[in-house]
Short mmCIF file of C-alpha atoms and ligand atoms in Angstrom, two decimals:
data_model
loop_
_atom_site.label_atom_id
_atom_site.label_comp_id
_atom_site.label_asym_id
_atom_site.label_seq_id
_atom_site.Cartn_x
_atom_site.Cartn_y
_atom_site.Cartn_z
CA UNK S 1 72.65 4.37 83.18
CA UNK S 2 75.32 5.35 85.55
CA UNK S 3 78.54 4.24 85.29
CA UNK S 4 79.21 1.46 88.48
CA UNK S 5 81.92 2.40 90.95
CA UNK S 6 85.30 0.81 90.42
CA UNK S 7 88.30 -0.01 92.44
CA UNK S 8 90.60 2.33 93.70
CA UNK S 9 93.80 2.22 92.17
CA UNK S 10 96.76 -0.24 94.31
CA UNK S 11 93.91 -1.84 95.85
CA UNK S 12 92.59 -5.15 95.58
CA UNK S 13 89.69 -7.44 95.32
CA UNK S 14 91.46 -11.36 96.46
CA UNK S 15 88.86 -13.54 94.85
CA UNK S 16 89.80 -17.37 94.06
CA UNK S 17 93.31 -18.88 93.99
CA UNK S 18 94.65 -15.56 95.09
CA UNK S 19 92.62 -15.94 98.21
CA UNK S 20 93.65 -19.45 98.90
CA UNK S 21 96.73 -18.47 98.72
CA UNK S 22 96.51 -15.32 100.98
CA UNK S 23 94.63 -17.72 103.21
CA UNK S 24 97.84 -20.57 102.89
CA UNK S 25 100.02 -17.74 103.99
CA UNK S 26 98.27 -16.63 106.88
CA UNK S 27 97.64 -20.32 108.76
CA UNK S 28 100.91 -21.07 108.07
CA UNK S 29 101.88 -17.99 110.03
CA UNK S 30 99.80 -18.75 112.32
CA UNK S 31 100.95 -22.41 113.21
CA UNK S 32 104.76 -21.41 113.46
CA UNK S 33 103.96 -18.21 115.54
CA UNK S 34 102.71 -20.87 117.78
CA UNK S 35 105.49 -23.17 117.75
CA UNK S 36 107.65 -20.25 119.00
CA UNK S 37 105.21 -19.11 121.49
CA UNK S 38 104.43 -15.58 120.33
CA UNK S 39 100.70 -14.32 121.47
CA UNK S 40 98.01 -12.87 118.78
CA UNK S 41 97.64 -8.84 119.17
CA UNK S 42 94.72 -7.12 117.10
CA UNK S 43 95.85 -3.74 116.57
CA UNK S 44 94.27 -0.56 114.97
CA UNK S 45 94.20 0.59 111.42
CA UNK S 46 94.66 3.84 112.18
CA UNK S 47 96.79 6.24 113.97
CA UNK S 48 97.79 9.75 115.60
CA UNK S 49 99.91 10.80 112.55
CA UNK S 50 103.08 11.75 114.61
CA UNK S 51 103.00 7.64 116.32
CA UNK S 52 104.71 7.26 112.41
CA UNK S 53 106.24 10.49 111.77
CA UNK S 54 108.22 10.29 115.18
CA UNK S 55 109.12 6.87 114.80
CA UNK S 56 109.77 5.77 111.11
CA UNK S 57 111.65 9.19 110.50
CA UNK S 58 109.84 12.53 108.65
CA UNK S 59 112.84 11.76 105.59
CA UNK S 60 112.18 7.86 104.67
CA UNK S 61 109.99 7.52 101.78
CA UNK S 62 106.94 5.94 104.03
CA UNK S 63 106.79 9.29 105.88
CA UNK S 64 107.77 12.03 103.31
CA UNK S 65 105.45 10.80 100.62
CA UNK S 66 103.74 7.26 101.24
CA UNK S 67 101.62 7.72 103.82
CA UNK S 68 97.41 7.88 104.08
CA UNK S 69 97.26 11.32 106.29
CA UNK S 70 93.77 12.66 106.72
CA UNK S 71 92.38 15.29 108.85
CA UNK S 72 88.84 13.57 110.65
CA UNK S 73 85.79 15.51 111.62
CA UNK S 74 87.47 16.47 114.99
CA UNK S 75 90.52 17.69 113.48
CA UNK S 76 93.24 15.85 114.33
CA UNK S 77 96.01 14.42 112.05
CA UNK S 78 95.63 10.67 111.77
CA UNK S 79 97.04 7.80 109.38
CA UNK S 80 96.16 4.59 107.88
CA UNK S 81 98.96 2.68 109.07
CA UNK S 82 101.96 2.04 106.52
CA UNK S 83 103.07 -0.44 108.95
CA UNK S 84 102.68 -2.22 112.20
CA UNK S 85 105.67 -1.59 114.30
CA UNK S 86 105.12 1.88 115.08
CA UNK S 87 101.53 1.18 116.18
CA UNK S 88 102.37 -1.59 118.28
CA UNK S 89 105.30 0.33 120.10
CA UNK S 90 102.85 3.11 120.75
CA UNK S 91 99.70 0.20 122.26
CA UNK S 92 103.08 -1.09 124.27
CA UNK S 93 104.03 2.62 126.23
CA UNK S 94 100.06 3.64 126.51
CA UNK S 95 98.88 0.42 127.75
CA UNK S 96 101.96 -0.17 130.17
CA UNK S 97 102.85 -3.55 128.82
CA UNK S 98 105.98 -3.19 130.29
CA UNK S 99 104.58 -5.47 132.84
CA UNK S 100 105.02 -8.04 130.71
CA UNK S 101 108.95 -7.79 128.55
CA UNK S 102 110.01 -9.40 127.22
CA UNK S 103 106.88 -9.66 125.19
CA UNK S 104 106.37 -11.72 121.90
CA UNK S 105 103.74 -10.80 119.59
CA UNK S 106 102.45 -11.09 116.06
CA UNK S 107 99.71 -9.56 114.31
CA UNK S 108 98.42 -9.69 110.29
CA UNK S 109 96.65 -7.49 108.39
CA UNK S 110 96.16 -4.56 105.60
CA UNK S 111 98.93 -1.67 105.76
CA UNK S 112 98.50 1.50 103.00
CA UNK S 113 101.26 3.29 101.51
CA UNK S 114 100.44 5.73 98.38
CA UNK S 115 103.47 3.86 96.31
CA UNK S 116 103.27 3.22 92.19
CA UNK S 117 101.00 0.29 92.02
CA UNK S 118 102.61 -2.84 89.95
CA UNK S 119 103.22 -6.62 90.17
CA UNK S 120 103.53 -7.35 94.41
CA UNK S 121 103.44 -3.61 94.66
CA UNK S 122 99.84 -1.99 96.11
CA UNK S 123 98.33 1.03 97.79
CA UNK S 124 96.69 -1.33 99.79
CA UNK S 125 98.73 -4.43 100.99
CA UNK S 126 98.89 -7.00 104.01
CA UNK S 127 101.71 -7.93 106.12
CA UNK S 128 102.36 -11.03 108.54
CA UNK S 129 104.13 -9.07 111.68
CA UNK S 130 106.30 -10.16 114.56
CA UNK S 131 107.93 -8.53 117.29
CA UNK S 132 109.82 -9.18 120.21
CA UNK S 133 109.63 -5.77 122.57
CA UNK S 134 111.87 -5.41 126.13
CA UNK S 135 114.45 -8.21 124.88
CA UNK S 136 118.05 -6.82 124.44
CA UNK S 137 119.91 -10.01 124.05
CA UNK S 138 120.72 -11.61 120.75
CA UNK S 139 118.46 -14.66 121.84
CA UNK S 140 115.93 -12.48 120.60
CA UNK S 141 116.93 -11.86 116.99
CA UNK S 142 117.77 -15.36 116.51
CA UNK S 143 114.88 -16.07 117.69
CA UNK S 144 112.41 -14.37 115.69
CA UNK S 145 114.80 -14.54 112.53
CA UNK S 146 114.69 -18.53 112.44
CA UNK S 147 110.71 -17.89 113.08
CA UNK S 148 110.87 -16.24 109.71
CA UNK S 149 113.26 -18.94 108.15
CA UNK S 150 110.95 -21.66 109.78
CA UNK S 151 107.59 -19.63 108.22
CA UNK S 152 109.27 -19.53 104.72
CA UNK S 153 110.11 -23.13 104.81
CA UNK S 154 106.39 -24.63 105.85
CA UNK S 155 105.56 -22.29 103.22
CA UNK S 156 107.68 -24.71 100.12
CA UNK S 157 109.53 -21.23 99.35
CA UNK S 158 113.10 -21.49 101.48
CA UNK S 159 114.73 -22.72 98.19
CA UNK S 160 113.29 -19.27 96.11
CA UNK S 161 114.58 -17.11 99.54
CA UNK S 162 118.37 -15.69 100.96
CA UNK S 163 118.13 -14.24 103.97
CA UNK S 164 120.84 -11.29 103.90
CA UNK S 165 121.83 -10.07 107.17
CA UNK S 166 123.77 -7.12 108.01
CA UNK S 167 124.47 -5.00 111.38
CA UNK S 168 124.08 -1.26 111.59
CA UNK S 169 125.91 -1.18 114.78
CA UNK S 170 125.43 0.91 118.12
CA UNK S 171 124.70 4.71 118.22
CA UNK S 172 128.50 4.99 118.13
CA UNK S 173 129.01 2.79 114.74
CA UNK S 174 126.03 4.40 113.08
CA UNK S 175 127.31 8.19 113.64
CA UNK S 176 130.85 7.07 112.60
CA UNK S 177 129.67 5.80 109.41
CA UNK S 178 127.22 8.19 108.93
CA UNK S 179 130.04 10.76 108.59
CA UNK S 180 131.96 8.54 106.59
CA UNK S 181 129.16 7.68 103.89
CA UNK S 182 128.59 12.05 103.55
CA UNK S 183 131.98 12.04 102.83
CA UNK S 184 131.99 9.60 100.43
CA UNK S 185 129.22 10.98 98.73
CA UNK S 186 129.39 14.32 98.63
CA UNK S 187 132.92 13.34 96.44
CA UNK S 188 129.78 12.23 93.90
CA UNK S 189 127.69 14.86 94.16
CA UNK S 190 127.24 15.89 90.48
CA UNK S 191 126.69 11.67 89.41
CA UNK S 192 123.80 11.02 92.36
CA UNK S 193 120.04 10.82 91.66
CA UNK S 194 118.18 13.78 92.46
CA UNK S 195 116.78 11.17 95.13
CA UNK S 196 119.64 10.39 96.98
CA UNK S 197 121.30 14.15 96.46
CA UNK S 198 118.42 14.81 98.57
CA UNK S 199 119.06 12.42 101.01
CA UNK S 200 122.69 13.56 101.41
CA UNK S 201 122.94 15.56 104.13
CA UNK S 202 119.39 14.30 105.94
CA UNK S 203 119.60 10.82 106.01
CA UNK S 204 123.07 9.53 104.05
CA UNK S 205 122.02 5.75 105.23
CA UNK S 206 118.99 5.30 103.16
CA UNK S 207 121.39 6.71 99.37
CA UNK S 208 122.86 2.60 100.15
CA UNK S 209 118.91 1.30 99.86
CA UNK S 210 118.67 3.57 96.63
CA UNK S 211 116.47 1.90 93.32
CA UNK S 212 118.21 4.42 90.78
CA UNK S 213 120.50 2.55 88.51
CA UNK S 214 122.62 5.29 88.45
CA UNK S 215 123.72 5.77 92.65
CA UNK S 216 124.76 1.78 92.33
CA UNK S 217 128.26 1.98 91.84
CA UNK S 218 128.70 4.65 93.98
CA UNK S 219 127.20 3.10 96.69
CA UNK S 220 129.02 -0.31 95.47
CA UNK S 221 132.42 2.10 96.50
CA UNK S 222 131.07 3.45 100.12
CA UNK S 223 132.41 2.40 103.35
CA UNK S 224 131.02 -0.61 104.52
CA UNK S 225 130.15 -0.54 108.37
CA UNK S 226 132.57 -3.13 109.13
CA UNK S 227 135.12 -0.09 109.44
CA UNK S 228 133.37 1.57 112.11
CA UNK S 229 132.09 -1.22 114.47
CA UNK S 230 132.69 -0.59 118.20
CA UNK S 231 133.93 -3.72 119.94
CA UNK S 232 130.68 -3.93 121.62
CA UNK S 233 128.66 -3.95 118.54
CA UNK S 234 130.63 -6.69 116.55
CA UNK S 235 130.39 -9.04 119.59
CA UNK S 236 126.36 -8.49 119.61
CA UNK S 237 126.84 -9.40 115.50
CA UNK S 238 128.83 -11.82 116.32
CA UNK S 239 126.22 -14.06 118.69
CA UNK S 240 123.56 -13.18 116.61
CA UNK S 241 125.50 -15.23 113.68
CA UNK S 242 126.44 -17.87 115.72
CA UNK S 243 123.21 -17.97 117.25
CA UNK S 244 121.37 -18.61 113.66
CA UNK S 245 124.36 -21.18 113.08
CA UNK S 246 123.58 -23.12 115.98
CA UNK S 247 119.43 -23.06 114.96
CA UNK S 248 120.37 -24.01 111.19
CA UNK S 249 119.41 -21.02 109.09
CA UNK S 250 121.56 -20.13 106.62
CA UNK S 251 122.51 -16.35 105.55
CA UNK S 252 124.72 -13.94 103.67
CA UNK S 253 126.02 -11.67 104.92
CA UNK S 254 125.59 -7.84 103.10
CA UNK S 255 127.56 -5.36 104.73
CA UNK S 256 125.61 -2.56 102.62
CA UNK S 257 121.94 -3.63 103.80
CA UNK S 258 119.98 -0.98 105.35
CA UNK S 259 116.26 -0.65 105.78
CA UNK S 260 114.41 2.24 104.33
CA UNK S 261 112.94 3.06 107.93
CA UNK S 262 115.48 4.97 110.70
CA UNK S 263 114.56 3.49 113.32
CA UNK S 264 116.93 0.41 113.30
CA UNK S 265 120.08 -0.56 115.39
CA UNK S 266 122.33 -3.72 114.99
CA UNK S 267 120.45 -6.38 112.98
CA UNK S 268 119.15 -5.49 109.71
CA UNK S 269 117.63 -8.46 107.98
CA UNK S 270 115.84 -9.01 104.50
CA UNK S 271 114.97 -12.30 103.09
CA UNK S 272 115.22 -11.85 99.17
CA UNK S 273 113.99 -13.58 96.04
CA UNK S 274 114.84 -13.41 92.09
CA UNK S 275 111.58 -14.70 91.44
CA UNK S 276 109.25 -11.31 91.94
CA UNK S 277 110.51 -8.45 89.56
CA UNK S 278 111.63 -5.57 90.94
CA UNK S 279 109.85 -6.29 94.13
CA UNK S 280 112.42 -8.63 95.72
CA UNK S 281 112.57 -8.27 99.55
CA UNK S 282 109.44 -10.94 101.26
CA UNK S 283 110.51 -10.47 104.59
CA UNK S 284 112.41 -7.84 106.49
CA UNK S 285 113.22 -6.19 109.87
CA UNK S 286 115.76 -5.93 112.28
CA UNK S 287 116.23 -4.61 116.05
CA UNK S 288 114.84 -1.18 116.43
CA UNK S 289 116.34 -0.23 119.98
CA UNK S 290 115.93 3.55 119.64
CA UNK S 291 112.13 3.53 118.62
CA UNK S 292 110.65 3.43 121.66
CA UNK S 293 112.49 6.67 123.05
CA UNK S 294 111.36 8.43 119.46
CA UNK S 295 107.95 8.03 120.67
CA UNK S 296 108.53 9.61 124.02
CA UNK S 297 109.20 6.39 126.33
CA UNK S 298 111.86 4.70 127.92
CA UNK S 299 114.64 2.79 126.19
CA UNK S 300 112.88 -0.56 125.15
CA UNK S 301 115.19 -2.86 123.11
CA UNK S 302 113.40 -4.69 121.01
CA UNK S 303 113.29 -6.66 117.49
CA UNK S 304 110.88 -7.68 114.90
CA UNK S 305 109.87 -8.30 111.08
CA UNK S 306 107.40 -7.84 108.76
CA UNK S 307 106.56 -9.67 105.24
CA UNK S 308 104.37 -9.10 102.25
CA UNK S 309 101.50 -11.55 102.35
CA UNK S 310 100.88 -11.33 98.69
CA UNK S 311 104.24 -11.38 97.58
CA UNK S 312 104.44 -14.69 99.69
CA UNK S 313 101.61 -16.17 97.87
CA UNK S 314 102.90 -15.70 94.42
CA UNK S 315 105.92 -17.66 95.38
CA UNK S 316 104.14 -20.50 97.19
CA UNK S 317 102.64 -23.55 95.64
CA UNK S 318 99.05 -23.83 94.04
CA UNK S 319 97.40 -24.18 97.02
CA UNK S 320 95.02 -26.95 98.42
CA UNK S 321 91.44 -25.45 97.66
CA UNK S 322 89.19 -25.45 99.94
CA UNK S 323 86.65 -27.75 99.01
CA UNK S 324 83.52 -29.86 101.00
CA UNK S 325 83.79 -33.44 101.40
CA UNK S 326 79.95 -34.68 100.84
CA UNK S 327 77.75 -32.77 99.19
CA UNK S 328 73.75 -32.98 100.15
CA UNK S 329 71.36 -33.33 96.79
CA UNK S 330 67.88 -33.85 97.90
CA UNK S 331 64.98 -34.46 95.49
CA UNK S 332 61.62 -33.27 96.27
CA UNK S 333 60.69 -30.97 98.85
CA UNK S 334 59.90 -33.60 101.83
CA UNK S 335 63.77 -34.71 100.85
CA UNK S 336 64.81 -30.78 100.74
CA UNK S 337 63.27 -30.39 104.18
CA UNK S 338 65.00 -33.48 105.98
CA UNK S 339 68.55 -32.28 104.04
CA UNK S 340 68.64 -29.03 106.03
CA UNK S 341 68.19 -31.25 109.41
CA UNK S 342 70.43 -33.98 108.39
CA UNK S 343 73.40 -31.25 107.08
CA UNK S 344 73.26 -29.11 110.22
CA UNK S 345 73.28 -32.43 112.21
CA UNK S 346 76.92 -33.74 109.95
CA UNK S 347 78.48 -29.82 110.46
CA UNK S 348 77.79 -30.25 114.13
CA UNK S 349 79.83 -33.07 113.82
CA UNK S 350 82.79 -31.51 112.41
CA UNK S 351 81.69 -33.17 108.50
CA UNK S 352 82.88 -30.54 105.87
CA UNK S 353 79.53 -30.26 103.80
CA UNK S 354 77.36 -28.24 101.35
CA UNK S 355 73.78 -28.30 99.80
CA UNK S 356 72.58 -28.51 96.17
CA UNK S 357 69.35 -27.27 95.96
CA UNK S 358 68.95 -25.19 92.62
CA UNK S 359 68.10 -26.85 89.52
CA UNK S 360 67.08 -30.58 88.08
CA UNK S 361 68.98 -33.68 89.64
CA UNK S 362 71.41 -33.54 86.96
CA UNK S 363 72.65 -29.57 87.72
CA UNK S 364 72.97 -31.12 91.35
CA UNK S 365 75.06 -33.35 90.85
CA UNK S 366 77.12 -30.62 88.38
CA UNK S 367 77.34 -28.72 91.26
CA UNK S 368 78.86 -31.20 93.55
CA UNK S 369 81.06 -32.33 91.15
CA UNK S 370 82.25 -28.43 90.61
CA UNK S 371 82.75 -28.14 93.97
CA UNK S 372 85.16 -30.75 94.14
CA UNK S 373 83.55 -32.58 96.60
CA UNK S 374 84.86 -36.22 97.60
CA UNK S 375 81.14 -37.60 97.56
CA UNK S 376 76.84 -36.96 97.18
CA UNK S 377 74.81 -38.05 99.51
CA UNK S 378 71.62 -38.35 97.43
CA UNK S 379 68.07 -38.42 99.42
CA UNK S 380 65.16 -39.24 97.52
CA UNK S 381 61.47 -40.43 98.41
CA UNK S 382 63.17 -44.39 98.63
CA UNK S 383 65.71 -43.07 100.62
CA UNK S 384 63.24 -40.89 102.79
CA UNK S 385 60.76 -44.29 103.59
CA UNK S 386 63.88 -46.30 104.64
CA UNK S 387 65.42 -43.75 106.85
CA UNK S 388 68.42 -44.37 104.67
CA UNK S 389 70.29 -41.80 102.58
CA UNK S 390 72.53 -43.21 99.34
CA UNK S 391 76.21 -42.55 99.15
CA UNK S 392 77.99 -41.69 95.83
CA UNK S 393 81.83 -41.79 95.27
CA UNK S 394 81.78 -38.91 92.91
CA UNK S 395 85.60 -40.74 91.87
CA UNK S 396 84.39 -44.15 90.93
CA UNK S 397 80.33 -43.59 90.43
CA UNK S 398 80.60 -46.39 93.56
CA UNK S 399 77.45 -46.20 95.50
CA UNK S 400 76.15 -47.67 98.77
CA UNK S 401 73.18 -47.15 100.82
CA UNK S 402 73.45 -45.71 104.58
CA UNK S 403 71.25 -45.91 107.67
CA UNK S 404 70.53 -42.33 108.53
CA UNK S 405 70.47 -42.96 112.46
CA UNK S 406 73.44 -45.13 111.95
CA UNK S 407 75.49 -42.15 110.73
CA UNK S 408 73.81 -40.06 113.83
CA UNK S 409 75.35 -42.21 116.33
CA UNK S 410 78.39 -40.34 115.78
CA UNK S 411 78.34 -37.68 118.88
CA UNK S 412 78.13 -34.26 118.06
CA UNK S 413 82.31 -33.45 117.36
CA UNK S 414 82.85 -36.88 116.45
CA UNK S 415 83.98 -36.73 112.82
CA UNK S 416 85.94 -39.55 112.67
CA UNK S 417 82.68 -41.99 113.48
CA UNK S 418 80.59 -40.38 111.31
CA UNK S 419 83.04 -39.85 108.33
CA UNK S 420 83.53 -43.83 108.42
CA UNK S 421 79.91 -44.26 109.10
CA UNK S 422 79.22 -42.61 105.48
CA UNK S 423 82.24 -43.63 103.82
CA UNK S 424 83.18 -47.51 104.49
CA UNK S 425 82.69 -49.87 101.99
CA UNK S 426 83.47 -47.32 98.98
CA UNK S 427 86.76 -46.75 97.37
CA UNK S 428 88.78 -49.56 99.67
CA UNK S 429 87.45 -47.50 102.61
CA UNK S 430 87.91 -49.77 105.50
CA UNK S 431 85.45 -50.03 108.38
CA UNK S 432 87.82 -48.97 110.76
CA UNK S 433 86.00 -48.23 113.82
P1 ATP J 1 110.30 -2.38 99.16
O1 ATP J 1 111.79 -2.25 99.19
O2 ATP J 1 109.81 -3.48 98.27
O3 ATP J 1 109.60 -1.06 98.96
P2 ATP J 1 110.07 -1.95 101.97
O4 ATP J 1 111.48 -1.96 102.44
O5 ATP J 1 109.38 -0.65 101.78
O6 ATP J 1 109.93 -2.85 100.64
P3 ATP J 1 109.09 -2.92 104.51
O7 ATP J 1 108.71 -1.58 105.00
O8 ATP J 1 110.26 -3.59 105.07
O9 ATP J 1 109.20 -2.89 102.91
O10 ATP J 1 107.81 -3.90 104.61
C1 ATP J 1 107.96 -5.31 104.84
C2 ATP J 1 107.44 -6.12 103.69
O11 ATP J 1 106.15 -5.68 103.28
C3 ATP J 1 108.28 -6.05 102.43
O12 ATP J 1 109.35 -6.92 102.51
C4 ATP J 1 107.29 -6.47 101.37
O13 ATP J 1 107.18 -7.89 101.31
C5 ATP J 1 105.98 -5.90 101.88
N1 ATP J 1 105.63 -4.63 101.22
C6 ATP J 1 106.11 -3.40 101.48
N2 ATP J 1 105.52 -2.46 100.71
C7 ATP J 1 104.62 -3.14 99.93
C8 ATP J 1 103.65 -2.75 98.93
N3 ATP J 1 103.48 -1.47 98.59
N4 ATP J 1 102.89 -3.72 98.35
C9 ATP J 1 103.04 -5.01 98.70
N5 ATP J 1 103.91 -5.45 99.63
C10 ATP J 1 104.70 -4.52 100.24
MG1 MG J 2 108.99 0.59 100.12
#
């Protein structure tokens, strides 16, 4: 026999609770993206390899050795996406959405980076994704930072979170610290990583985001930005703070955050967590004003975040399972044939339902009770020559008899008449139409 295929390492299979809870994460994200009036944008999974290289920066980690390249059967270099931002930037200049900055958008879905798979770690992930693109103004960050705050609150998880904020600064800060931090660390050459002696004289920033043990105290010692701020860029910091003062979300402040991409100016966020391992940043971004121009178009301010969907749902709650409210068990086939009318005729009136029809009666009414179900609505040949179906609380045993085109006065969409229709009279259930 052959052996059956298997999954590809870092990937996953979400089966169960773990869906639920992927599922929990995304309609959450999807009712406060609402709330702050950012639109839905469906974007593509793959990519022109240079839309990442250009963009992210050939010497962060995503584009020296995490990304998906692959050559297709026309030849051309493309990418599974590590990411959204670059992809969306790239939809924004060929699509001339200029037309409509400042322009607020979100999208969710799978992003690939070849990383070493482990606990909230995967080859394969999904992100939750908002940006604001054409907005210059602070408004903006605080904006779509207390989006992120509000998300991770609805979500049970703002107590497990601290959102550390930091600000890289104008072109001017950045190059002035830049020099500094090669300075400083050239004066450690011999004690860096191999990692971050690498990163030395190509990108000095990304030594302060550094996971070797070893580069901590040294970068504990380097000059914080603070030293180098123009005038300019601590007033931006400075109504960015305020800003998230006056909307109520609380932050630290971490003068040595960066983010592992280059593309960022002035805000650098990450919300944070003890709870996950190694893997502690859930949410992170910043304003990426120089990212557009990378790519070949105009200067386009612009801000935005991304977050981890799984390593959200390990830190939410159990979540509410999905689950039908009535279950259908007919018995006999004449019963079996008026179910399938009589459950298509409840769904089209918004009734969460599901049919048992393998097995004796008794597997049935296992199987409603597995599912969870609130109640069985049990049609038999008595029920059948009454036009009547009987009701069972699958709580209390409780059981009442219904008038089939009773319940069927409810119009199609009108739940609430035909949920009390079915339900009054068991478990305290008032009549209450
Ligand atoms: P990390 O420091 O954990 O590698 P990152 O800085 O590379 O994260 P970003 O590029 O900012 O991550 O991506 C935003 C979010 O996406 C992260 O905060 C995290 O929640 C999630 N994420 C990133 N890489 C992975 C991965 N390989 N598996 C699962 N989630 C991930
Ligand atoms: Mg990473």
């Amino acid at each position: 026999m052959s052996k059956t295929p298997q999954r590809v390492r870092g990937t996953q299979d979400i089966f169960g609770e773990d869906a639920d809870r992927f599922q929990a994460v995304v309609s959450a994200f999807d009712r406060v993206r609402r709330l702050y009036a950012f639109r839905r944008v469906e974007m593509p999974v793959f990519e022109e390899t240079q839309v990442f290289a250009r963009s992210i920066g050939e010497t962060t980690d995503v584009v020296s050795k995490e990304m998906y390249s692959f050559e297709d059967r026309g030849g051309d270099s493309l990418t599974l996406r590590p990411e959204f931002t670059a992809g969306i930037c790239r939809a924004y200049l060929s699509n001339g959405w200029q037309q409509h900055a400042p322009l607020k958008l979100v999208t969710h879905g799978a992003a690939f980076r070849y990383e070493r798979p482990q606990k909230g770690r995967y080859r394969q992930f999904h992100q939750l994704d908002a940006e604001t693109i054409g907005a210059g103004e602070p408004a903006a960050d605080v904006e779509i930072i207390a989006m992120g705050a509000q998300l991770l609150d609805e979500l049970g998880i703002s107590e497990r979170v601290e959102l550390k904020l930091n600000t890289l600064g104008d072109p001017a800060t950045r190059d002035a610290w830049r020099d500094a931090l090669v300075e400083h660390f050239r004066g450690h050459r011999n004690d860096l990583s191999e990692d971050s002696r690498a990163r030395l004289e190509k990108n000095p920033l990304r030594i302060l985001d550094s996971k070797a043990h070893q580069d901590w105290p040294i970068v504990d010692a380097a000059p914080t930005v603070d030293d180098f701020l123009t005038a300019e860029a601590s007033d931006f910091f400075a109504a960015v703070t305020s800003g998230l003062d006056a909307a109520g979300v609380k932050w630290t402040r971490d003068p040595r955050l960066v983010r592992g991409l280059d593309y960022y100016r002035h805000t650098a966020f990450e919300f944070v967590t003890e709870d996950l391992g190694a893997q502690s940043a859930v949410l992170a971004g910043g304003r990426y004003d120089g990212l557009m121009e990378s790519l070949g178009g105009p200067h386009t301010p612009a801000v935005g975040w991304a977050a981890g969907i799984e390593r959200l749902g390990m830190l939410i709650d159990s979540p509410w399972q999905e689950r039908p409210e009535f279950v259908l068990v007919p018995m006999g086939s004449d019963a079996e044939i008026f179910c399938g009318g009589f459950i298509a005729d409840l769904r089209r009136r918004g009734v969460y339902c599901d049919m048992a029809y393998r097995g004796s009666l008794k597997k049935r009414l296992q199987r409603a009770d597995a599912a969870k179900a609130s109640y069985a609505i049990l049609v038999g040949e008595d029920e059948l020559a009454a036009g009547e179906v009987t009701i069972r609380s699958l709580k209390s045993g409780e059981q009442l008899r219904r008038s089939v085109a009773e319940i069927l006065k409810g119009p199609i969409g009108g739940r609430t008449f035909t949920l009390v229709s079915l339900t009054h009279g068991l478990d305290g259930i008032a009549n209450t139409l």
